[in-house]
CSV table of C-alpha atoms in Angstrom, one decimal:
chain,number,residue,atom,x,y,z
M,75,UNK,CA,-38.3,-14.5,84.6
M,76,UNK,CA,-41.7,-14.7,82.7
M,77,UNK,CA,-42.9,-13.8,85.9
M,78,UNK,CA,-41.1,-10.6,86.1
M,79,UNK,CA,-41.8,-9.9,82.5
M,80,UNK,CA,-45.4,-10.1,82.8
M,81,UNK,CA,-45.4,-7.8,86.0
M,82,UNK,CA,-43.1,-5.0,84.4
M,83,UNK,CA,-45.8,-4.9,81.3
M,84,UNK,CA,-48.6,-4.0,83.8
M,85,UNK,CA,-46.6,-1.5,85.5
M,86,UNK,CA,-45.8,0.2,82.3
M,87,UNK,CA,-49.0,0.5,81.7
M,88,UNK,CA,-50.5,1.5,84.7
M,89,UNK,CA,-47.4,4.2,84.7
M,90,UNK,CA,-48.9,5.5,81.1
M,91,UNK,CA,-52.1,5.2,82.6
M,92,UNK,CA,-51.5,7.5,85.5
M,93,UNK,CA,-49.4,10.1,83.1
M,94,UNK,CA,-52.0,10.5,80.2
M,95,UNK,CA,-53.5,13.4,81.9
M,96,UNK,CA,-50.1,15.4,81.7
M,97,UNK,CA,-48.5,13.2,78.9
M,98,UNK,CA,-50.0,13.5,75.1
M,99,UNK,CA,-48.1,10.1,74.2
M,100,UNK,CA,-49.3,8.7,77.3
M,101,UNK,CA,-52.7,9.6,76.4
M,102,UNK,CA,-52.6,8.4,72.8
M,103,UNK,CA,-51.4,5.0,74.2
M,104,UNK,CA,-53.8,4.7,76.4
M,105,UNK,CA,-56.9,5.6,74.7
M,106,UNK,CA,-55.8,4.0,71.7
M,107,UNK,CA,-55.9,0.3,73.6
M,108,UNK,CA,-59.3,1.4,75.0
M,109,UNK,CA,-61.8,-1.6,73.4
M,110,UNK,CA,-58.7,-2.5,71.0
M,111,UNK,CA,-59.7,-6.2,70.6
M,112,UNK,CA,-63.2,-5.5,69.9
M,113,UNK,CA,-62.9,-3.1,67.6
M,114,UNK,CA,-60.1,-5.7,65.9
M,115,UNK,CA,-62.4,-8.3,66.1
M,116,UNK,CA,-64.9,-6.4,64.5
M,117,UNK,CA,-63.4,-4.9,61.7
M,118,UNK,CA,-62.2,-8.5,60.9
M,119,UNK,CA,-65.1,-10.8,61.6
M,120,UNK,CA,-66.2,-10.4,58.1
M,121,UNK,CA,-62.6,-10.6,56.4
M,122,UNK,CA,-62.1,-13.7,54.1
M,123,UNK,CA,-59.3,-13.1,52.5
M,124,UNK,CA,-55.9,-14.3,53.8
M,125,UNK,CA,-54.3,-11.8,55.8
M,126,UNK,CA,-50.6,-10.9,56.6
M,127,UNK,CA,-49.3,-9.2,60.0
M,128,UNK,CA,-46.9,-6.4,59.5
M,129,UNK,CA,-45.9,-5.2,62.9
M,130,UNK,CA,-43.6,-2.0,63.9
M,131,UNK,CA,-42.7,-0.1,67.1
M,132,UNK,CA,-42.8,3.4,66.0
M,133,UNK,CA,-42.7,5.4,63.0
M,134,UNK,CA,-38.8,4.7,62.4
M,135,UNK,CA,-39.6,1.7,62.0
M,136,UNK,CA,-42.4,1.7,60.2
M,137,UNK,CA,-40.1,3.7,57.0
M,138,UNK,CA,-37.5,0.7,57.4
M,139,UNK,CA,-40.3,-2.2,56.9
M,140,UNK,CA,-42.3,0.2,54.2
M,141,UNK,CA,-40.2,-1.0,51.4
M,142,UNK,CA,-41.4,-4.9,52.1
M,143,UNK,CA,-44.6,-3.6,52.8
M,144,UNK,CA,-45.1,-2.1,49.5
M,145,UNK,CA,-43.4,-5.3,47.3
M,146,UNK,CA,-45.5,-7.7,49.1
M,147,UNK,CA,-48.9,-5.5,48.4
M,148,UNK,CA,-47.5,-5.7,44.6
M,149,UNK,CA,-46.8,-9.3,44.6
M,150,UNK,CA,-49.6,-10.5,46.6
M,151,UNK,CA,-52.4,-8.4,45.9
M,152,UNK,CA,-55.2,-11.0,47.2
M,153,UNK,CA,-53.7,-10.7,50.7
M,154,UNK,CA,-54.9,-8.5,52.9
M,155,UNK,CA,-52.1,-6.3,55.3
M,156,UNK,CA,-52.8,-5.7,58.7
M,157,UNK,CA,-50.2,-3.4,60.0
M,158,UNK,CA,-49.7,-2.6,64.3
M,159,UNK,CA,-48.2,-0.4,65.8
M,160,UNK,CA,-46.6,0.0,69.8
M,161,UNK,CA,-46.3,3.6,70.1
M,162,UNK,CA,-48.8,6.6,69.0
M,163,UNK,CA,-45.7,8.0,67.1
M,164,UNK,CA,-46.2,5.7,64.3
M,165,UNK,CA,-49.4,5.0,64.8
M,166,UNK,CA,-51.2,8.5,64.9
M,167,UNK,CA,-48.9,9.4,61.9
M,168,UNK,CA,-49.6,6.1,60.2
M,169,UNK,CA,-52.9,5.5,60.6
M,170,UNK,CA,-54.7,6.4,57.4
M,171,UNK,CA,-51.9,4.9,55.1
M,172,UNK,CA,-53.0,3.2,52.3
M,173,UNK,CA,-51.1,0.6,51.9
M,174,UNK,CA,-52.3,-1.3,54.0
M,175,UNK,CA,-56.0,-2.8,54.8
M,176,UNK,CA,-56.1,-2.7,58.2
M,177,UNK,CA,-53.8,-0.2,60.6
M,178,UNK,CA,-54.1,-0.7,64.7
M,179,UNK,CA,-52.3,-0.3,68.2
M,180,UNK,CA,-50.4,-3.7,69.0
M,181,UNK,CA,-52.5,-4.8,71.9
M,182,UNK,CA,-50.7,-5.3,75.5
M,183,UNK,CA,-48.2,-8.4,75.4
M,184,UNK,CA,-50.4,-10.7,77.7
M,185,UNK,CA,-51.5,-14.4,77.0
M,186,UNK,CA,-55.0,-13.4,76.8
M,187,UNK,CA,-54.8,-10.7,74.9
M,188,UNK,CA,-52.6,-13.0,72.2
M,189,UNK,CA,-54.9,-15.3,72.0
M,190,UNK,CA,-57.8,-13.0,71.0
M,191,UNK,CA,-56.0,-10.9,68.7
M,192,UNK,CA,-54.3,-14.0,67.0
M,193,UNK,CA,-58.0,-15.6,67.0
M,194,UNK,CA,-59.1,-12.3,65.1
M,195,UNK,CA,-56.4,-11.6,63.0
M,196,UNK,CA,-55.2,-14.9,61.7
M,197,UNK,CA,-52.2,-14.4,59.8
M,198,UNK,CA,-51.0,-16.7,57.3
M,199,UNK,CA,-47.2,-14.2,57.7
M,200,UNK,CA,-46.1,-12.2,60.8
M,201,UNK,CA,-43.6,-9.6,59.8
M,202,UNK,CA,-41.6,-8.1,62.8
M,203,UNK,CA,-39.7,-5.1,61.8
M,204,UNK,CA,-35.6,-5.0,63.8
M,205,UNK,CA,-36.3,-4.4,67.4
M,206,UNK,CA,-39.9,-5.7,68.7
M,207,UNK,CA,-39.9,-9.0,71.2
M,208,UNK,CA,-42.9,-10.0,73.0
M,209,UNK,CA,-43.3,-13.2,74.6
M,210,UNK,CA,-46.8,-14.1,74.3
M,211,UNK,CA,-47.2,-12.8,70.4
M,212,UNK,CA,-44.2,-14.7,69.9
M,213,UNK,CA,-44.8,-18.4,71.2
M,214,UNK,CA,-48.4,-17.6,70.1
M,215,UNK,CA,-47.4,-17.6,66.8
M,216,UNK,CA,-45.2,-20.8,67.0
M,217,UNK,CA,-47.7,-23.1,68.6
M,218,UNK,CA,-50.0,-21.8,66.0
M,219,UNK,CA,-46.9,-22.8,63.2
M,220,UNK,CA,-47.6,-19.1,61.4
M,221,UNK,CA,-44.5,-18.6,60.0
M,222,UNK,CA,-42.5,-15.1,61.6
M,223,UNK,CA,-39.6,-13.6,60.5
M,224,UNK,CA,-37.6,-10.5,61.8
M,225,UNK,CA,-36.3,-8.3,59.5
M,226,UNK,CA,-33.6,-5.0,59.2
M,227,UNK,CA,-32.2,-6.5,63.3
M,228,UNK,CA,-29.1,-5.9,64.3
M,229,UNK,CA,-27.6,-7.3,67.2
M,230,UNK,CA,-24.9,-5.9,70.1
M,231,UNK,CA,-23.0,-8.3,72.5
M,232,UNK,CA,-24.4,-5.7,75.4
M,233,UNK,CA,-27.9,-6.8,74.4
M,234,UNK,CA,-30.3,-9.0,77.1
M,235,UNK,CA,-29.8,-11.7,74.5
M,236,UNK,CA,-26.6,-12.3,75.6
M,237,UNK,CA,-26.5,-11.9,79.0
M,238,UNK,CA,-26.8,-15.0,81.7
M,239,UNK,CA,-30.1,-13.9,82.8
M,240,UNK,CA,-31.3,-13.4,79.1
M,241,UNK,CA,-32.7,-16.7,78.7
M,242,UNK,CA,-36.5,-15.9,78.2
M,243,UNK,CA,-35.5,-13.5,75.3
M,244,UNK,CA,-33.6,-16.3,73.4
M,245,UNK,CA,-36.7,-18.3,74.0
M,246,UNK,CA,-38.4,-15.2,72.0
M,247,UNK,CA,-35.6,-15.5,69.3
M,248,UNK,CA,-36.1,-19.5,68.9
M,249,UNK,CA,-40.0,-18.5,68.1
M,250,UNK,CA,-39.0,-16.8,64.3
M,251,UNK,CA,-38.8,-19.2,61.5
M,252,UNK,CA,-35.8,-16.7,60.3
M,253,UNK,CA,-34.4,-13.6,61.2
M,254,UNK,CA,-32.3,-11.4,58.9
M,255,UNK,CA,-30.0,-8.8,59.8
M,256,UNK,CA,-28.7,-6.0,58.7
M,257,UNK,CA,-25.2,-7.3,59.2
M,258,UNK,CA,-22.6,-10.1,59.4
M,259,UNK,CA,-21.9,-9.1,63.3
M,260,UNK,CA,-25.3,-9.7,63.9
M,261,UNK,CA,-25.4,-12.8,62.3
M,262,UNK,CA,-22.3,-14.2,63.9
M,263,UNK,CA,-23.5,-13.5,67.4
M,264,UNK,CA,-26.9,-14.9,66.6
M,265,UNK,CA,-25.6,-18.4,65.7
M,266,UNK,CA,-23.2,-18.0,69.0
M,267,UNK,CA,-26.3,-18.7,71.0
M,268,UNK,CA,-27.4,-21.6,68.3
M,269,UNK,CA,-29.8,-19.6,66.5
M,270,UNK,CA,-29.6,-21.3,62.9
M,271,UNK,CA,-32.2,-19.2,61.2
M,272,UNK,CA,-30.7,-16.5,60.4
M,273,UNK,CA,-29.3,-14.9,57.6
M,274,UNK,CA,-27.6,-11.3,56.4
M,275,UNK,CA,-29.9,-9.2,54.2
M,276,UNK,CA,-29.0,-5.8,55.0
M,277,UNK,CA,-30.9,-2.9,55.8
M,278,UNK,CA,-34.2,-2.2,53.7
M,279,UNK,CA,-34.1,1.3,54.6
M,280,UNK,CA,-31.8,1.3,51.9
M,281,UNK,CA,-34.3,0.4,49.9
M,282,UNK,CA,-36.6,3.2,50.7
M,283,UNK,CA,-34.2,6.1,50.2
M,284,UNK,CA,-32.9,5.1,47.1
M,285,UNK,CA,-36.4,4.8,45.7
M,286,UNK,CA,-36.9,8.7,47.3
M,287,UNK,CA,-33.7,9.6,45.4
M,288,UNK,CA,-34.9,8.5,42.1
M,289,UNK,CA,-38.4,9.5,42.3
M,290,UNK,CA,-39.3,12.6,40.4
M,291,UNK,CA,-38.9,15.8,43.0
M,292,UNK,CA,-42.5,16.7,44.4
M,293,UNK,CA,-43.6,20.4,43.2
M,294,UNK,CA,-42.4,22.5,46.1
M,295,UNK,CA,-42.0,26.1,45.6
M,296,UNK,CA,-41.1,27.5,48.3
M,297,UNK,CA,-38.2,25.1,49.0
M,298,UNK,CA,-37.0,25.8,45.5
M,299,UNK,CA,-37.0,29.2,46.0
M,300,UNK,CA,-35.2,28.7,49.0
M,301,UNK,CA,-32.0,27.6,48.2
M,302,UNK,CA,-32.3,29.3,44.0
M,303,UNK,CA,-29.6,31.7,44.8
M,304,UNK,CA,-26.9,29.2,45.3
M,305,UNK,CA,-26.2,29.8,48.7
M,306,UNK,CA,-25.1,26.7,50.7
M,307,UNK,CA,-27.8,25.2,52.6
M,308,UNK,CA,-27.4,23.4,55.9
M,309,UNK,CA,-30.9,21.3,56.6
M,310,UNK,CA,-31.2,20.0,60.2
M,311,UNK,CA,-33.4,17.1,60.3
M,312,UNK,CA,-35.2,15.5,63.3
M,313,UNK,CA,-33.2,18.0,65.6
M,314,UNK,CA,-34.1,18.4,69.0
M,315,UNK,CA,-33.6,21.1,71.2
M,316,UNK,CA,-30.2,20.1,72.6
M,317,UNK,CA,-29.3,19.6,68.8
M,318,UNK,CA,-30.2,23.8,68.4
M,319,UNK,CA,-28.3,24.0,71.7
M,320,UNK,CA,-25.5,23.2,69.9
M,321,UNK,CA,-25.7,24.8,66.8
M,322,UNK,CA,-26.3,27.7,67.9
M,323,UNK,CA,-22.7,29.2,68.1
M,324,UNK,CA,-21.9,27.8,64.8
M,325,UNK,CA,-25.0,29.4,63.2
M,326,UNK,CA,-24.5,32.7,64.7
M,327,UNK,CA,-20.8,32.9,63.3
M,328,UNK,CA,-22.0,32.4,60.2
M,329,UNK,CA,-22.5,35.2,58.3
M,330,UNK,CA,-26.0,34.9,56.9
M,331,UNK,CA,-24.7,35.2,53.3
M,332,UNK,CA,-22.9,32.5,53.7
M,333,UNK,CA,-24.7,29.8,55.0
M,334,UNK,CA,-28.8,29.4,54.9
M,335,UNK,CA,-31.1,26.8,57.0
M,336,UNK,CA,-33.5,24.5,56.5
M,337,UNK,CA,-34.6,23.4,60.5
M,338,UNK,CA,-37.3,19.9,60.5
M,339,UNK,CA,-37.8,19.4,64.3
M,340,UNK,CA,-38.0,15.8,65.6
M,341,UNK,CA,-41.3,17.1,67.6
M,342,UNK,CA,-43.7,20.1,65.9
M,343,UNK,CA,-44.5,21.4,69.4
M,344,UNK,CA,-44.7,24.9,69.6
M,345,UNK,CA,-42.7,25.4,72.4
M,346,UNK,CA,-40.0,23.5,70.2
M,347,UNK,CA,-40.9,25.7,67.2
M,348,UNK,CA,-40.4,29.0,69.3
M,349,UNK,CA,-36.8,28.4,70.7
M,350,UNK,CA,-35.6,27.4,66.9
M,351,UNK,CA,-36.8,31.2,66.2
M,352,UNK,CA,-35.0,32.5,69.2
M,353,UNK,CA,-31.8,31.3,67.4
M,354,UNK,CA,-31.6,34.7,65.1
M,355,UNK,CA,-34.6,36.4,65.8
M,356,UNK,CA,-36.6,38.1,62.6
M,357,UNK,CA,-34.7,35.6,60.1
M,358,UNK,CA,-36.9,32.2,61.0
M,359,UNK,CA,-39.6,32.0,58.6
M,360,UNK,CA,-42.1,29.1,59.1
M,361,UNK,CA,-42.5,26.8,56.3
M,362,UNK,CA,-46.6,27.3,57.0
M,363,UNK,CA,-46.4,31.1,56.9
M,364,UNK,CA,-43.9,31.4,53.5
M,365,UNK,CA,-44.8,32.0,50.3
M,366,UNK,CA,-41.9,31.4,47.2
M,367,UNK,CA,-41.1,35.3,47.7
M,368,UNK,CA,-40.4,35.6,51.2
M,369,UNK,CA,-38.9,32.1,51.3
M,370,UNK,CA,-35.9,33.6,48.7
M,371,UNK,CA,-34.8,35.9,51.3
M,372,UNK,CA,-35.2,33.7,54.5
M,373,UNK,CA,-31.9,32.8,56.6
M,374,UNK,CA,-33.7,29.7,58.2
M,375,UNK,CA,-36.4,28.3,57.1
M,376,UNK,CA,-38.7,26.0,59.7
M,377,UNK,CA,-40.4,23.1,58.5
M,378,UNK,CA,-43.6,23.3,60.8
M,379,UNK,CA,-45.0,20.5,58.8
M,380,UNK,CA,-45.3,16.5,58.9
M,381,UNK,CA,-43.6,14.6,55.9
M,382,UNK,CA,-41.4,16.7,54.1
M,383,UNK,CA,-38.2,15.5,55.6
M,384,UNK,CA,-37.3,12.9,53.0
M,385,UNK,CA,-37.8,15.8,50.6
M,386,UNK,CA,-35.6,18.1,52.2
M,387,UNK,CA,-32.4,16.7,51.6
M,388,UNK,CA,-32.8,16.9,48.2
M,389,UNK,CA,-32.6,21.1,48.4
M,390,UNK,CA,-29.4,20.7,50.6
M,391,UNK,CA,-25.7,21.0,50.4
M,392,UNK,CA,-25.0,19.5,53.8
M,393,UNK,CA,-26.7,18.1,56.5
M,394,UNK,CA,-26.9,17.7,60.4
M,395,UNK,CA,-29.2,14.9,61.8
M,396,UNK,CA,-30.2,15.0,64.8
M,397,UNK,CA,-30.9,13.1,68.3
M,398,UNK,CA,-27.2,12.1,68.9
M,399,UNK,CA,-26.9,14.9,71.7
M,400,UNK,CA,-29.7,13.0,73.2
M,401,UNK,CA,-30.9,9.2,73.3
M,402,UNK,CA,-29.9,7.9,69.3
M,403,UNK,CA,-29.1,9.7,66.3
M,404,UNK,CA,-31.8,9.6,63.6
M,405,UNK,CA,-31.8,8.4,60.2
M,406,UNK,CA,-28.6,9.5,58.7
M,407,UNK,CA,-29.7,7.4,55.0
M,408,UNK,CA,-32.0,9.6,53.7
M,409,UNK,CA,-29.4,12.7,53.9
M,410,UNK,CA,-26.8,10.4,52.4
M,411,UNK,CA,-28.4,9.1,49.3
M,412,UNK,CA,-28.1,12.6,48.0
M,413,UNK,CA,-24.3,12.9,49.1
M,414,UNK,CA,-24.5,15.7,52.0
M,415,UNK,CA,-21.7,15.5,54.0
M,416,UNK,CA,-23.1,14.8,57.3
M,417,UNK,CA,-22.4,16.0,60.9
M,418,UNK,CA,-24.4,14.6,64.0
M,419,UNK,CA,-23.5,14.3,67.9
M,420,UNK,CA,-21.7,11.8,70.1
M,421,UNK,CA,-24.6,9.1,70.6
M,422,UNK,CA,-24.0,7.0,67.2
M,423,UNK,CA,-22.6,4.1,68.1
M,424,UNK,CA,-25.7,1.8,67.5
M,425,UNK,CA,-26.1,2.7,64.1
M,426,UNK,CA,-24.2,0.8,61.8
M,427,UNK,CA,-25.0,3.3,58.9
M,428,UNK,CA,-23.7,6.1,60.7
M,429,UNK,CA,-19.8,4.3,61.7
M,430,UNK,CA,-19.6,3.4,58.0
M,431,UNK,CA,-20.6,6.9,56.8
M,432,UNK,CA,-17.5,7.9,59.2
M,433,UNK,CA,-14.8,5.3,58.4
M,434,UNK,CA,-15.7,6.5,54.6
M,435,UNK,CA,-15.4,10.7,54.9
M,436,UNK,CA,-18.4,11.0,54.5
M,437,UNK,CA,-19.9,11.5,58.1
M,438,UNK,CA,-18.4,13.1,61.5
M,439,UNK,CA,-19.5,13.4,64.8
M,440,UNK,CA,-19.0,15.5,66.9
M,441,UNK,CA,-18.6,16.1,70.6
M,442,UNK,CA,-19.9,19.7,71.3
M,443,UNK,CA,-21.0,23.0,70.0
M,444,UNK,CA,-17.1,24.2,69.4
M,445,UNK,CA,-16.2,20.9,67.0
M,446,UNK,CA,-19.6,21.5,65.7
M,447,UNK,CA,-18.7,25.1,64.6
M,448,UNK,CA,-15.3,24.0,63.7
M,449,UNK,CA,-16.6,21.4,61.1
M,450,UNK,CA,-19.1,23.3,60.0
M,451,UNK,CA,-17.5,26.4,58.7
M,452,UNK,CA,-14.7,24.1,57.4
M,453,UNK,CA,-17.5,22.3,54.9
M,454,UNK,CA,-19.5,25.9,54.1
M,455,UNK,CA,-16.0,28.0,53.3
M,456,UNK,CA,-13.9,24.8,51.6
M,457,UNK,CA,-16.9,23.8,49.1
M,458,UNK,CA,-13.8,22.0,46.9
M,459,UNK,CA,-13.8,19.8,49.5
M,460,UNK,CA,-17.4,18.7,49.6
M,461,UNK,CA,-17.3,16.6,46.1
M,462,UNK,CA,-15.3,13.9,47.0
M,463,UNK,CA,-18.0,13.4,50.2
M,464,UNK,CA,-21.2,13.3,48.1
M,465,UNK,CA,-19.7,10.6,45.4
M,466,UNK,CA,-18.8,8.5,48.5
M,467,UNK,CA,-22.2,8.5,50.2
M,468,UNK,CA,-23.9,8.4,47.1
M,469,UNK,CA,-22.0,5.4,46.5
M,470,UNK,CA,-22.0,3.6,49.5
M,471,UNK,CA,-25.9,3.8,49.8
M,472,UNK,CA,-26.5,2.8,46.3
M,473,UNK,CA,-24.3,-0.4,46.9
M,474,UNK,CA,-26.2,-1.1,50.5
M,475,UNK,CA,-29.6,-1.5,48.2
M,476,UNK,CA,-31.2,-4.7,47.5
M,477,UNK,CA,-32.3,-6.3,51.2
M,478,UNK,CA,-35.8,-6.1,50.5
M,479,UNK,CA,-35.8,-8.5,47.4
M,480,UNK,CA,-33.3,-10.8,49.5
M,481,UNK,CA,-36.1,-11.0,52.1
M,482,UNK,CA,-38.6,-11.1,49.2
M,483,UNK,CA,-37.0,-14.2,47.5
M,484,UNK,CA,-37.2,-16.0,51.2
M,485,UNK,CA,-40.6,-15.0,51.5
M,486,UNK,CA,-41.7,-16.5,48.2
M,487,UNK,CA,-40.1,-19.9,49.0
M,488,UNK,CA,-41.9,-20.1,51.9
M,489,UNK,CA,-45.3,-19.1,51.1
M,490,UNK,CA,-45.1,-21.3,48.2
M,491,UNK,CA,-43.9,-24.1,50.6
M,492,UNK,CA,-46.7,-24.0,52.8
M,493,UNK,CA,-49.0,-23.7,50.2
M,494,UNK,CA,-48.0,-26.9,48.4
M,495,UNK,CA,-48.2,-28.7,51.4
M,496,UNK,CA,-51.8,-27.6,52.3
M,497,UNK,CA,-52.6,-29.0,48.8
M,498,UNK,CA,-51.1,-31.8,48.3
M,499,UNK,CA,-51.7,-32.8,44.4
């Protein structure tokens, strides 16, 4: 099986190797592992401070280990953060954050390239955020007796874990010295297979959006002028374009007095930008090309830039989040924690946030553009019924809050652990 595993790594990359002249994100993963571990090596050889490894997949990620990113900087200041990424999403977006020291592309999972990176980085921590496994960084870290943990995973019976042939991945889940999950399920099929280290935290994203919700709003004109004439406003967030596919028919029901849009693509290509303003053509306004003024009289407003989303909820009355017409809905949390009642497509299932939010009231999915338009002209003309919805899923994110100081407490124990027993009074 290791066999296997090793051979369908090098394929992948020879696959994004062959793509990168037709595929952006091929490219970027390519050329960003070109001389990886010398330039690691480099910008490290001179490090002497203890160092920590954060590691996430993508950008998703990335937002649901930010909130232990940012408490361990404040409790541990003396430590330095190195922080990888797998995939140029979060990587090329992330790259220049501050809060951490040193920012890279994870290098290819392969013993040799382990063992240099590991020689390099020498974490005293390595921080796996939910869903990344590799073999080699894993038992690396074991033999070397770093202590791992996993944090915000969840866990579904259909999983490789679980299956016969699934033994090499539980070797990879023996290799943390705990995991914690984002729920009891999770835990319960974890210790099925033995796994003792584990525990329920719960998600930190929770964590992050409820620290959004109470910030002070950022100064942002031409959203506030947006929505000032009390209009109901729908915002869309990481929609793709089988999400504008589908609201299409809803939106053009709609009178335009009746309902305005806010529209954050998943993706700011400009082929994706273009077919959001072939919805209603004349009434999409880009968010680069507004001012305050022509932003009041807008019918949709398209956010053609990077990091407002979090923000945008904040001027809405409901939401739609996107990606469950396609591969996985999107992050459903940061809509919630200001109470719009949310609508998204069929492709939920794996998000635990998401069934909650619909067992509650507070969320529905729906299977195509005529329940779409259905639910959504029940919300804009029956606003007495919209209330009700925003207490529930203020509520029910407030009282998710509170993994990241569970993980924080576990963290503390150990660290202090191992440094009482490499000084022994």
């Amino acid at each position: 099986m290791l066999f296997l595993y090793t051979i369908g790594l090098w394929l992948y990359a020879l696959l994004l190797r062959l793509a990168a002249p037709f595929v952006p994100k091929a490219a970027q993963w390519t050329n960003g592992r070109r001389g990886l571990l010398a330039h690691i090596q480099q910008a490290l050889q001179a490090e002497t401070a203890p160092r920590v490894w954060f590691h996430c997949a993508s950008l998703g990620e990335f937002e649901q280990g930010r909130p232990l990113l940012e408490v361990y900087r404040q409790q541990y200041p003396q430590h330095k953060i190195v922080l990888t990424f797998f995939s140029p999403s979060g990587y090329e977006i992330r790259k220049d954050w501050p809060g951490a020291d040193y920012i890279f592309y994870l290098p290819l999972d392969t013993a040799a390239n382990t063992g240099a990176f590991l020689d390099a980085v020498q974490p005293r921590l390595a921080v796996f955020v939910k869903y990344e496994f590799w073999y080699y960084f894993l038992t690396g870290l074991h033999r070397r007796q770093v202590p791992t943990i996993c944090v915000s995973a969840i866990f579904r019976p259909d999983q490789v874990f679980f299956k016969p042939w699934g033994g090499l991945f539980r070797r990879m889940l023996g290799c943390f010295t705990h995991i914690f999950t984002q729920n009891e399920a999770s835990t319960a099929l974890l210790r099925q297979l033995g796994i003792r280290q584990v525990s329920t935290a719960g998600d930190t994203r929770f964590d992050t959006v409820v620290a959004t919700a109470a910030a002070p709003p950022k100064a942002l004109p031409i959203l506030t002028a947006f929505g000032a004439d009390g209009t109901p406003v729908l915002v869309v967030g990481s929609s793709w374009p089988e999400d504008i596919t589908m609201l299409t028919p809803a939106l053009q029901a709609l009178a335009p007095a009746a309902l305005r849009v806010l529209v954050a693509p998943h993706e700011l290509h400009e082929t994706g930008l273009r077919q959001v303003e072939a919805l209603l053509p004349g009434q999409v306004l880009r968010y680069s090309q507004a001012t305050p003024e022509t932003a009041a009289t807008a019918r949709i407003l398209l956010i053609d830039s990077i990091g407002l989303l979090r923000e945008l909820y904040r001027y809405g009355t409901l939401g739609y989040v996107g990606g469950a017409f396609g591969k996985g809905l999107h992050n459903t949390l940061e809509a919630a924690v200001f109470g719009l009642p949310l609508l998204f497509g069929p492709n939920y299932h794996k998000f635990q946030e998401a069934k909650d939010l619909i067992q509650l009231g507070g969320a529905d999915a729906v299977k195509d553009a005529e329940e779409l338009e259905t639910a959504l002209k029940f919300l804009v003309y029956n606003p007495e019924q919209r209330q009700p919805i925003v207490e529930k899923n203020r509520r029910y994110v407030l009282t998710q809050a509170g993994a990241t100081a569970k993980i924080m407490r576990w963290l503390d124990g150990e660290l202090s652990l191992r440094a009482a027993r490499s000084n022994p009074s």
